[in-house]
Amino acid sequence: MQHYVLTLVFDPRTFHLVTLIKKKGPAFIIGKLTAPGDKRDLASTGLETPQQAASREIAEETSLHVPESDWSVLTTKQGDWGSLVVLAAPHEGVLHARTMEVEEVSV
């Protein structure tokens, strides 16, 4: 069973949103926009919280640092496959997001 987070980081003044341009995966998603996110990690204390995972993922994928306390849960979905938590956070530095991994940052 897998547990995932999907992050939406936006500038509250301009409503710019941090997205990624898919560079790998099935052909039908290459070149498409997606939101940063991935699996929640297991730590020595157990599964990381959605907020911990969101802060870690946004930093790994865009270099933005969003405190765990800034995240709001928008929705959750659970099934036999695991769970997905969608979180949003305001950040006035979204225009400073930069590509850190394979997927290219787009704002």
CSV table of C-alpha atoms in Angstrom, one decimal:
chain,number,residue,atom,x,y,z
A,1,MET,CA,0.0,0.0,0.0
A,2,GLN,CA,1.4,3.4,-1.0
A,3,HIS,CA,0.7,6.8,0.5
A,4,TYR,CA,1.1,9.9,-1.6
A,5,VAL,CA,1.0,13.7,-1.4
A,6,LEU,CA,0.3,16.2,-4.1
A,7,THR,CA,1.2,19.9,-3.5
A,8,LEU,CA,-0.2,23.1,-4.7
A,9,VAL,CA,2.0,26.1,-3.9
A,10,PHE,CA,0.7,29.5,-5.0
A,11,ASP,CA,1.6,33.2,-4.6
A,12,PRO,CA,-1.3,34.7,-2.7
A,13,ARG,CA,-0.7,38.1,-4.4
A,14,THR,CA,-0.6,37.0,-8.0
A,15,PHE,CA,-2.0,33.5,-7.8
A,16,HIS,CA,1.0,32.1,-9.8
A,17,LEU,CA,1.1,28.3,-9.2
A,18,VAL,CA,4.2,26.1,-9.1
A,19,THR,CA,3.9,23.3,-11.6
A,20,LEU,CA,6.2,20.8,-13.2
A,21,ILE,CA,6.6,19.7,-16.8
A,22,LYS,CA,6.7,15.9,-17.0
A,23,LYS,CA,9.9,14.6,-18.6
A,24,LYS,CA,9.5,10.9,-17.8
A,25,GLY,CA,6.7,8.4,-17.5
A,26,PRO,CA,4.1,7.1,-20.0
A,27,ALA,CA,4.1,8.8,-23.4
A,28,PHE,CA,0.6,10.3,-22.8
A,29,ILE,CA,1.9,12.5,-19.9
A,30,ILE,CA,5.3,13.6,-21.3
A,31,GLY,CA,5.2,17.4,-21.7
A,32,LYS,CA,2.1,17.8,-19.6
A,33,LEU,CA,1.9,19.9,-16.4
A,34,THR,CA,1.7,18.3,-13.0
A,35,ALA,CA,1.9,19.4,-9.4
A,36,PRO,CA,4.9,18.4,-7.3
A,37,GLY,CA,4.4,15.4,-5.1
A,38,ASP,CA,5.3,11.8,-4.5
A,39,LYS,CA,5.2,9.0,-1.9
A,40,ARG,CA,5.3,9.7,1.8
A,41,ASP,CA,8.5,8.3,3.4
A,42,LEU,CA,8.8,6.0,6.4
A,43,ALA,CA,10.9,7.6,9.2
A,44,SER,CA,12.1,6.0,12.4
A,45,THR,CA,8.9,7.2,14.0
A,46,GLY,CA,6.6,5.8,11.3
A,47,LEU,CA,5.0,7.2,8.2
A,48,GLU,CA,5.8,10.9,7.7
A,49,THR,CA,2.8,13.2,8.0
A,50,PRO,CA,1.3,14.7,4.8
A,51,GLN,CA,2.7,18.1,5.9
A,52,GLN,CA,6.2,16.7,6.4
A,53,ALA,CA,6.0,15.0,3.0
A,54,ALA,CA,4.7,18.1,1.3
A,55,SER,CA,7.5,20.3,2.7
A,56,ARG,CA,10.1,17.7,1.7
A,57,GLU,CA,8.8,17.2,-1.8
A,58,ILE,CA,8.4,20.9,-2.6
A,59,ALA,CA,12.0,21.5,-1.4
A,60,GLU,CA,13.4,18.5,-3.4
A,61,GLU,CA,11.6,19.4,-6.6
A,62,THR,CA,11.6,23.2,-6.6
A,63,SER,CA,14.0,24.5,-3.9
A,64,LEU,CA,11.2,26.3,-2.2
A,65,HIS,CA,11.0,25.9,1.6
A,66,VAL,CA,7.4,25.8,2.9
A,67,PRO,CA,7.0,25.3,6.7
A,68,GLU,CA,4.9,22.3,7.6
A,69,SER,CA,2.5,24.6,9.5
A,70,ASP,CA,1.6,26.5,6.2
A,71,TRP,CA,0.0,23.5,4.5
A,72,SER,CA,-3.8,23.1,4.4
A,73,VAL,CA,-5.3,19.8,3.4
A,74,LEU,CA,-7.7,20.3,0.5
A,75,THR,CA,-8.9,16.7,0.0
A,76,THR,CA,-7.9,13.1,0.7
A,77,LYS,CA,-8.7,9.9,-1.1
A,78,GLN,CA,-8.2,6.4,0.2
A,79,GLY,CA,-8.6,3.0,-1.4
A,80,ASP,CA,-7.2,-0.5,-1.5
A,81,TRP,CA,-4.2,1.0,-3.3
A,82,GLY,CA,-3.3,3.4,-0.4
A,83,SER,CA,-4.0,7.1,0.0
A,84,LEU,CA,-3.6,10.5,-1.6
A,85,VAL,CA,-3.6,13.8,0.3
A,86,VAL,CA,-3.7,17.1,-1.7
A,87,LEU,CA,-2.3,20.1,0.2
A,88,ALA,CA,-2.0,23.8,-0.6
A,89,ALA,CA,0.2,26.5,0.8
A,90,PRO,CA,0.8,30.2,0.0
A,91,HIS,CA,4.4,31.2,-0.7
A,92,GLU,CA,5.4,34.7,-2.0
A,93,GLY,CA,8.6,33.2,-3.5
A,94,VAL,CA,7.1,31.0,-6.2
A,95,LEU,CA,8.8,32.9,-9.0
A,96,HIS,CA,12.1,31.8,-7.4
A,97,ALA,CA,11.3,28.1,-7.7
A,98,ARG,CA,13.9,26.3,-9.8
A,99,THR,CA,14.3,22.9,-11.4
A,100,MET,CA,15.9,20.5,-9.0
A,101,GLU,CA,15.1,17.1,-10.6
A,102,VAL,CA,14.1,15.7,-14.0
A,103,GLU,CA,10.8,17.6,-14.2
A,104,GLU,CA,11.2,21.2,-15.2
A,105,VAL,CA,9.6,23.9,-13.0
A,106,SER,CA,7.0,26.0,-14.7
A,107,VAL,CA,5.2,29.0,-12.9
